Coordinates of C-alpha atoms and ligand atoms in Angstrom, one line a residue:
M147 CA 10.9 3.6 20.7
T148 CA 8.2 1.8 18.8
T149 CA 9.2 -1.7 17.6
V150 CA 7.9 -3.5 14.6
G151 CA 6.1 -5.9 17.0
Q152 CA 4.4 -3.1 18.9
E153 CA 3.1 -1.5 15.7
N154 CA 1.7 -4.9 14.5
A155 CA 0.2 -5.5 17.9
R156 CA -1.6 -2.2 17.9
M157 CA -3.0 -2.9 14.5
L158 CA -4.3 -6.3 15.6
A159 CA -5.6 -5.0 18.8
S160 CA -7.6 -2.4 16.9
L161 CA -8.9 -5.0 14.4
L162 CA -10.0 -7.4 17.0
G163 CA -11.0 -4.9 19.7
I164 CA -8.6 -6.5 22.3
E165 CA -5.8 -5.3 24.5
E166 CA -2.4 -4.7 22.9
A167 CA -0.7 -7.2 25.2
D168 CA -3.2 -9.9 24.2
A169 CA -2.6 -9.0 20.5
A170 CA 1.2 -9.3 21.0
E171 CA 0.7 -12.8 22.3
R172 CA -1.5 -13.7 19.3
L173 CA 1.3 -12.5 17.0
D174 CA 3.9 -14.6 18.9
K175 CA 3.5 -17.4 16.4
T176 CA 5.9 -19.4 14.2
V177 CA 5.4 -20.6 10.7
R178 CA 7.7 -22.8 8.6
I179 CA 7.6 -22.5 4.9
T180 CA 8.3 -25.5 2.7
A181 CA 8.2 -24.8 -1.0
A182 CA 8.6 -27.1 -4.0
P183 CA 11.9 -26.5 -5.9
G184 CA 10.1 -24.7 -8.8
L185 CA 8.3 -22.5 -6.4
A186 CA 11.2 -21.2 -4.2
G187 CA 10.4 -17.7 -5.5
A188 CA 6.9 -17.9 -4.1
G189 CA 8.2 -19.2 -0.8
D190 CA 10.6 -16.2 -0.6
E191 CA 7.9 -13.7 -1.4
V192 CA 5.6 -15.1 1.3
R193 CA 8.5 -15.2 3.8
D194 CA 9.3 -11.6 3.2
L195 CA 5.7 -10.6 3.9
L196 CA 5.3 -12.7 7.0
E197 CA 8.6 -12.0 8.6
R198 CA 7.6 -8.5 9.4
T199 CA 4.5 -9.7 11.3
I200 CA 5.2 -13.1 12.9
H201 CA 8.2 -15.5 13.2
V202 CA 9.3 -17.6 10.2
V203 CA 11.5 -20.6 11.2
H204 CA 14.0 -22.1 8.8
S205 CA 15.1 -25.3 10.5
D206 CA 13.9 -28.2 12.7
E207 CA 14.8 -26.5 16.0
A208 CA 11.2 -25.9 17.0
E209 CA 7.8 -27.2 16.0
P210 CA 6.0 -24.4 14.3
D211 CA 2.4 -23.4 14.9
L212 CA 1.8 -23.9 11.2
E213 CA 3.7 -25.3 8.2
L214 CA 2.9 -23.7 4.9
V215 CA 3.4 -26.2 2.1
I216 CA 3.7 -24.5 -1.4
G217 CA 3.4 -26.8 -4.4
P218 CA 4.1 -30.5 -4.8
V219 CA 6.5 -31.2 -1.9
E220 CA 6.5 -33.3 1.2
P221 CA 5.9 -31.4 4.5
A222 CA 8.8 -31.2 6.9
T223 CA 6.9 -31.3 10.2
Y224 CA 4.0 -33.0 11.8
G225 CA 1.7 -30.1 11.0
P226 CA -0.7 -28.5 11.2
Y227 CA -0.5 -27.6 7.6
L228 CA -1.8 -25.0 5.1
Y229 CA -1.3 -25.9 1.4
A230 CA -1.0 -23.6 -1.5
S231 CA -1.1 -24.5 -5.2
L232 CA 0.0 -22.0 -7.8
N233 CA -0.3 -22.2 -11.5
Q234 CA -0.9 -19.9 -14.5
R235 CA -4.6 -19.7 -13.7
G236 CA -4.3 -18.7 -10.1
V237 CA -3.6 -19.8 -6.6
I238 CA -5.6 -22.0 -4.3
I239 CA -5.0 -22.1 -0.5
D240 CA -6.5 -25.0 1.5
P241 CA -6.0 -26.9 4.8
V242 CA -6.2 -30.2 2.8
P243 CA -3.5 -31.3 0.3
L244 CA -4.0 -30.1 -3.2
R245 CA -3.5 -31.5 -6.7
H246 CA -0.7 -29.6 -8.5
S247 CA 0.3 -28.9 -12.1
S248 CA 3.8 -27.7 -12.7
E249 CA 3.7 -24.4 -14.7
H250 CA 5.8 -21.3 -14.9
V251 CA 4.0 -18.4 -13.2
H252 CA 5.0 -14.8 -13.9
P253 CA 6.8 -13.4 -10.9
L254 CA 4.3 -10.5 -10.6
L255 CA 1.5 -13.0 -10.3
T256 CA 3.6 -15.0 -7.8
A257 CA 3.9 -11.8 -5.8
L258 CA 0.2 -11.3 -5.8
A259 CA -0.4 -14.9 -4.9
A260 CA 2.1 -14.4 -2.0
C261 CA -0.1 -11.7 -0.5
H262 CA -3.2 -13.9 -0.5
I263 CA -1.2 -16.8 0.9
A264 CA 0.2 -14.5 3.7
A265 CA -3.4 -13.4 4.5
A266 CA -4.5 -17.1 4.9
V267 CA -1.4 -17.9 7.0
L268 CA -2.0 -15.0 9.4
H269 CA -5.7 -15.8 9.6
R270 CA -4.8 -19.4 10.6
V271 CA -2.2 -18.7 13.2
I272 CA -3.9 -15.6 14.7
G273 CA -7.1 -17.7 14.6
S274 CA -9.7 -15.2 15.5
S275 CA -13.2 -15.1 14.3
S276 CA -13.1 -11.3 14.7
L277 CA -10.5 -10.8 11.9
P278 CA -12.1 -9.8 8.6
R279 CA -13.7 -13.0 7.1
L280 CA -11.4 -15.4 5.2
A281 CA -13.0 -18.5 3.9
L282 CA -10.9 -21.6 3.0
P283 CA -10.3 -22.9 0.4
L284 CA -9.3 -19.4 -0.9
S285 CA -9.2 -19.4 -4.7
V286 CA -7.7 -16.5 -6.5
D287 CA -8.3 -16.4 -10.3
F288 CA -5.7 -14.3 -12.1
A289 CA -8.2 -13.6 -15.0
E290 CA -10.1 -11.3 -12.5
L291 CA -7.1 -8.9 -12.6
G292 CA -7.9 -7.8 -16.2
I293 CA -4.3 -7.8 -17.3
P294 CA -4.1 -7.1 -21.1
E295 CA -2.6 -9.9 -23.2
R296 CA 1.2 -9.9 -23.0
G297 CA 0.8 -7.0 -20.6
L298 CA 3.4 -8.4 -18.2
A299 CA 5.8 -9.5 -20.9
T300 CA 6.1 -6.2 -22.8
P301 CA 9.0 -3.9 -21.8
F302 CA 8.0 -0.3 -21.3
D303 CA 9.6 3.1 -20.6
I304 CA 8.2 4.7 -17.4
S305 CA 9.9 8.1 -17.9
G306 CA 7.6 11.0 -17.1
A307 CA 6.1 9.2 -14.1
V308 CA 6.6 10.2 -10.5
L309 CA 6.1 7.9 -7.6
V310 CA 4.4 10.1 -5.0
G311 CA 5.0 8.8 -1.5
G312 CA 7.7 6.5 -0.2
G313 CA 5.7 4.7 2.5
A314 CA 4.3 1.2 2.6
V315 CA 2.4 1.3 -0.7
G316 CA 5.3 3.1 -2.4
N317 CA 7.6 0.3 -1.2
G318 CA 5.0 -2.3 -2.4
F319 CA 4.8 -0.6 -5.8
L320 CA 8.5 -0.9 -6.4
R321 CA 8.7 -4.4 -5.0
A322 CA 6.1 -5.4 -7.6
L323 CA 7.4 -3.2 -10.4
R324 CA 10.8 -5.0 -10.2
H325 CA 9.1 -8.0 -11.8
L326 CA 8.5 -6.2 -15.1
Q327 CA 10.9 -5.1 -17.8
V328 CA 10.9 -1.4 -17.1
R329 CA 13.3 1.3 -18.3
G330 CA 13.8 5.1 -18.2
T331 CA 13.7 7.3 -15.2
L332 CA 11.3 7.3 -12.3
A333 CA 11.2 10.2 -9.8
V334 CA 10.4 9.3 -6.2
V335 CA 9.1 12.2 -4.1
D336 CA 8.4 12.2 -0.3
P337 CA 9.3 15.1 2.0
K338 CA 9.2 12.9 5.1
A339 CA 11.7 10.7 7.0
V340 CA 11.4 7.0 7.7
G341 CA 9.4 6.7 11.0
E342 CA 9.7 4.0 13.7
G343 CA 6.4 2.5 12.6
N344 CA 7.5 2.0 8.9
P345 CA 9.8 -1.0 8.9
N346 CA 7.0 -3.4 9.9
R347 CA 5.4 -3.0 6.5
C348 CA 7.9 -1.2 4.2
L349 CA 9.9 -4.1 2.8
Y350 CA 12.8 -2.0 1.5
F351 CA 13.3 -0.4 4.9
T352 CA 15.0 -1.7 8.1
S353 CA 15.2 -0.2 11.5
D354 CA 18.6 1.2 10.6
H355 CA 16.8 3.5 8.2
V356 CA 14.6 5.2 10.8
G357 CA 15.2 9.0 10.7
L358 CA 16.6 9.0 7.1
P359 CA 14.8 10.7 4.3
K360 CA 12.2 8.3 2.8
A361 CA 12.6 9.2 -0.9
V362 CA 16.4 8.8 -0.8
T363 CA 16.3 5.7 1.3
L364 CA 13.7 4.0 -0.9
A365 CA 15.4 4.9 -4.2
Q366 CA 18.8 3.6 -2.9
A367 CA 17.4 0.4 -1.4
A368 CA 15.3 -0.4 -4.5
Q369 CA 17.8 0.6 -7.2
P370 CA 19.6 -2.8 -7.3
D371 CA 16.3 -4.4 -8.4
F372 CA 16.1 -2.2 -11.5
P373 CA 19.0 -2.6 -13.9
G374 CA 17.3 -0.6 -16.7
L375 CA 15.6 2.0 -14.6
K376 CA 17.1 5.0 -12.8
L377 CA 15.3 6.0 -9.6
E378 CA 15.6 9.7 -8.8
A379 CA 14.9 10.7 -5.2
R380 CA 13.4 14.1 -4.4
A381 CA 12.9 14.9 -0.7
C382 CA 10.0 17.3 -1.4
T383 CA 6.2 17.3 -1.9
F384 CA 4.7 16.6 -5.2
G385 CA 3.5 20.3 -5.4
E386 CA 7.1 21.5 -4.8
L387 CA 8.3 19.2 -7.6
V388 CA 5.7 20.5 -10.1
A389 CA 6.6 24.1 -9.2
K390 CA 10.2 23.3 -10.3
T391 CA 9.6 21.0 -13.3
G392 CA 6.1 21.9 -14.6
P393 CA 3.1 19.6 -15.0
V394 CA 3.8 15.9 -14.5
D395 CA 2.7 13.3 -17.0
T396 CA 1.9 10.4 -14.6
A397 CA 1.5 10.6 -10.8
I398 CA 1.7 7.1 -9.2
V399 CA 0.0 8.0 -5.9
T400 CA 0.7 6.2 -2.6
V401 CA 0.4 9.0 -0.1
D402 CA -1.4 8.2 3.2
S403 CA -4.2 10.8 3.5
R404 CA -7.3 11.9 1.6
R405 CA -6.4 15.5 2.0
A406 CA -2.9 14.9 0.4
R407 CA -4.7 13.2 -2.5
R408 CA -7.0 16.1 -3.1
S409 CA -4.2 18.7 -3.0
L410 CA -2.2 16.5 -5.4
Q411 CA -5.1 16.6 -7.9
K412 CA -4.8 20.4 -8.0
E413 CA -1.3 19.9 -9.7
I414 CA -3.2 18.4 -12.6
P415 CA -1.1 15.4 -13.6
R416 CA -2.1 14.1 -17.1
R417 CA -2.7 10.7 -15.6
V418 CA -3.2 9.4 -12.0
I419 CA -2.6 5.8 -10.9
D420 CA -3.5 5.5 -7.3
A421 CA -3.8 2.8 -4.6
S422 CA -4.7 3.2 -0.9
T423 CA -5.4 0.9 2.0
T424 CA -8.1 1.3 4.6
D425 CA -6.6 -0.3 7.8
A426 CA -6.2 -3.9 6.9
R427 CA -9.7 -4.1 5.5
A428 CA -9.6 -2.9 1.9
V429 CA -7.4 -1.9 -1.0
I430 CA -8.7 0.8 -3.3
V431 CA -7.4 1.3 -6.8
H432 CA -8.2 4.4 -8.8
S433 CA -6.9 5.7 -12.2
H434 CA -7.9 8.4 -14.7
S435 CA -6.4 10.3 -17.6
Q436 CA -7.1 14.0 -18.3
P437 CA -9.2 15.3 -19.8
T438 CA -11.9 13.2 -18.2
D439 CA -15.6 13.8 -17.5
D440 CA -15.6 11.1 -14.9
A441 CA -14.3 11.0 -11.4
C442 CA -10.9 12.6 -10.6
L443 CA -8.7 11.8 -7.6
A444 CA -10.4 14.5 -5.6
C445 CA -13.8 13.1 -6.4
I446 CA -12.8 9.6 -5.2
Y447 CA -11.2 11.0 -2.0
R448 CA -13.7 13.8 -1.6
H449 CA -13.9 15.4 1.8
V450 CA -15.9 13.3 4.3
P451 CA -17.1 14.4 7.7
D452 CA -15.1 11.7 9.3
E453 CA -11.9 13.6 8.4
H454 CA -13.0 16.4 10.7
A455 CA -13.2 14.0 13.6
R456 CA -9.7 12.7 12.8
E457 CA -8.2 16.1 12.4
R458 CA -9.9 17.2 15.6
S459 CA -8.4 14.3 17.5
I460 CA -5.0 15.0 16.1
A461 CA -5.3 18.7 17.0
H462 CA -6.6 17.8 20.4
G463 CA -4.0 15.1 21.0
L464 CA -1.1 17.3 19.9
G465 CA -2.3 20.4 21.7
I466 CA -2.7 22.6 18.7
D467 CA -5.5 24.1 16.6
I468 CA -7.2 22.3 13.8
E469 CA -6.3 24.9 11.2
T470 CA -2.6 24.2 11.9
V471 CA -3.2 20.4 11.4
R472 CA -4.8 21.1 8.0
K473 CA -1.5 22.6 6.8
G474 CA -0.3 19.0 6.6
F475 CA 3.4 19.4 7.7
I476 CA 4.8 20.6 11.0
T477 CA 6.3 24.1 10.9
A478 CA 9.0 25.2 13.4
D479 CA 6.4 27.3 15.2
A480 CA 3.9 24.4 15.5
A481 CA 6.8 22.1 16.6
A482 CA 7.6 24.4 19.5
R483 CA 3.9 24.4 20.6
I484 CA 3.7 20.6 20.4
A485 CA 6.9 20.2 22.3
K486 CA 5.5 22.4 25.0
A487 CA 2.4 20.2 25.4
H488 CA 4.4 17.0 25.1
P489 CA 7.7 17.1 27.0
S490 CA 8.8 13.8 25.5
V491 CA 8.8 15.4 22.0
E492 CA 11.9 17.3 20.8
A493 CA 10.8 20.2 18.6
S494 CA 13.8 20.1 16.2
R495 CA 13.1 16.4 15.5
I496 CA 9.5 16.9 14.3
V497 CA 9.8 20.0 12.0
G498 CA 8.8 19.0 8.5
K499 CA 7.0 15.8 9.6
A500 CA 3.4 15.2 8.6
Y501 CA 0.9 15.6 11.4
D502 CA -0.5 12.1 10.6
T503 CA 2.9 10.6 11.0
L504 CA 3.8 12.2 14.3
F505 CA 0.3 11.3 15.6
K506 CA 0.7 7.7 14.5
E507 CA 4.1 7.5 16.3
L508 CA 2.8 9.0 19.5
C509 CA -0.2 6.7 19.4
S510 CA 2.1 3.7 18.9
A511 CA 4.2 4.9 21.8
Q512 CA 1.0 5.2 23.8
A513 CA 1.8 8.8 24.4
L514 CA -1.7 9.6 23.0
L515 CA -5.0 8.0 23.2
T516 CA -7.7 8.6 20.5
P517 CA -11.2 7.6 20.0
E518 CA -10.4 7.4 16.3
G519 CA -7.3 5.4 16.9
R520 CA -8.3 2.7 14.4
Q521 CA -8.1 5.1 11.5
V522 CA -4.5 6.1 12.0
L523 CA -3.2 2.6 12.2
A524 CA -1.0 1.0 9.6
P525 CA -2.0 -2.2 7.9
F526 CA 0.0 -5.4 7.8
A527 CA 2.8 -5.8 5.3
F528 CA 0.8 -8.0 3.0
V529 CA -1.9 -5.4 2.6
S530 CA 0.5 -2.7 1.5
A531 CA 2.2 -5.2 -0.8
L532 CA -1.1 -6.2 -2.4
A533 CA -1.8 -2.5 -3.0
G534 CA 1.6 -2.2 -4.6
V535 CA 0.9 -5.2 -7.0
L536 CA -2.5 -3.9 -7.9
L537 CA -1.0 -0.4 -8.6
V538 CA 1.5 -2.0 -11.1
I539 CA -1.3 -3.9 -12.7
E540 CA -3.4 -0.7 -13.1
L541 CA -0.4 1.1 -14.6
V542 CA -0.1 -1.7 -17.2
R543 CA -3.8 -1.6 -17.9
S544 CA -3.6 2.2 -18.3
N545 CA -0.5 2.0 -20.6
R546 CA -2.4 -0.4 -22.8
Q547 CA -5.7 1.7 -22.8
A548 CA -7.4 -1.1 -20.9
A549 CA -8.2 0.9 -17.8
T550 CA -11.8 1.7 -18.9
T551 CA -13.0 1.9 -15.2
N552 CA -11.7 4.2 -12.6
Y553 CA -12.4 2.5 -9.2
W554 CA -11.8 -0.9 -7.8
T555 CA -12.0 -2.2 -4.3
V556 CA -10.3 -5.4 -3.3
D557 CA -10.7 -7.4 -0.1
P558 CA -7.1 -8.4 1.1
W559 CA -8.6 -11.3 3.0
G560 CA -10.6 -12.5 -0.1
A561 CA -9.9 -12.7 -3.8
P562 CA -9.9 -9.9 -6.4
I563 CA -13.3 -9.7 -8.2
G564 CA -13.1 -8.1 -11.6
R565 CA -16.8 -7.3 -11.9
L566 CA -16.5 -5.0 -8.9
R567 CA -14.6 -2.5 -11.1
R568 CA -16.6 0.7 -11.4
L569 CA -16.7 3.8 -13.6
R570 CA -17.5 6.4 -11.0
P571 CA -19.0 9.7 -12.2
R572 CA -17.7 13.1 -11.3
V573 CA -18.8 14.4 -7.9
P574 CA -20.8 17.7 -8.4
D575 CA -19.2 19.5 -5.5
C576 CA -15.6 18.1 -6.1
E577 CA -13.1 20.8 -5.1
F578 CA -11.2 20.2 -8.4
C579 CA -13.9 19.4 -11.0
A580 CA -16.3 22.1 -9.7
D581 CA -13.6 24.7 -10.3
D582 CA -14.1 25.8 -13.9
D583 CA -10.6 27.3 -14.1
A584 CA -8.9 24.1 -13.0
H585 CA -11.1 22.1 -15.3
S586 CA -10.3 24.2 -18.4
L587 CA -6.6 24.2 -17.5
A588 CA -6.6 20.4 -17.4
H589 CA -8.3 20.5 -20.8
S590 CA -5.8 22.9 -22.4
L591 CA -2.8 21.1 -20.8
W592 CA -3.7 17.6 -21.8
A593 CA -6.4 17.5 -24.5
R594 CA -3.8 17.6 -27.3
S595 CA -1.8 14.7 -25.9
A596 CA -5.1 12.7 -25.7
E597 CA -5.6 13.3 -29.4
V598 CA -2.1 12.2 -30.2
R599 CA -2.7 9.0 -28.3
Ligands
LIG824 ZN1 -13.2 15.7 -9.2

């Protein structure tokens, strides 16, 4: 059984290049959060993100390793302290006390600020120079997000969109979306079950959910946050959904592999809004609307030689051939072969799981060792949450025809920088764009709707 703590320790061990036991010790830290009365919401958001990674104390029973002081309020302990100041322009995080102005901040921006505050807190308490660089004071300017005017205040109908993937970024997306006035119906598709490594970063999941279908669990857990929106769970792949319902207007993509993204592009959604995380080091945001002459999802996540290495190590580790791994999900036949190679694995329990997922679980349980271990690790909760917030912002930008670029990479240990947005061209050998049939189908499917808009 993998605990939340073990999964986090593995992540940290991989980031720092240290032993897992040492990493577990570094995560054995306590933080106390003291928030000014008007910023209780920010305090709650930060607590939710940190609780899955380190200990958050609520009373005077123990001196914490760090006290986080949010807004104009007296600290409750003798320190050490980290201060955060939040207003409509942005958030500043500093080890020295800050000047504050009292302003109402939109809850989605508060959620974004909470991710950066959580990063700074983790950086302070884990205190390693080998973590990705984080310089204090850390100043996040909300103007860098490129949110259209009144973009967060305008209600919208999300019907026609499908949330693809109910993992960490899918959880983060809904956690962020709850802060907007959204109505209609949103389908949530994921063929997998909640894994043991999920609750450390999926904020709607608890360890009681392990083994239950992800789509259903996420829709049920998140529904109370959406009075005007109906979440419809589908325990299937995006391709299976499209086979049943026909082409999808908007795919909000949070799946966890490059291959899954490329195969999703072949279903030709009119619009793609996508976010992914690379370990705990980067968040990548992509969006496009068909027909487009610029990069598609398969261009952005084109096949890279590294994937072979990862697939090879999954195949080698599980004792099966690489062609089987490329099929994505475990068939009954493959399950039997894996169970034969790994007596601790019960064949009936892994049928239908993604190879990536099983591999991650076995790695966390130390049943497998891999030279590419770093690539299959899950990021901290705050990284997935940040990806979720940025995904919601990209959706709003796209809704308002403000998404004029198609690629953005954000450092979760730094601040979002607007000028890093790029319009990436099509990749000549993209498996979707280079296919003339697929390209003309995209055109005939969606060109008219582009004219109407
Ligand atoms: Zn392409």
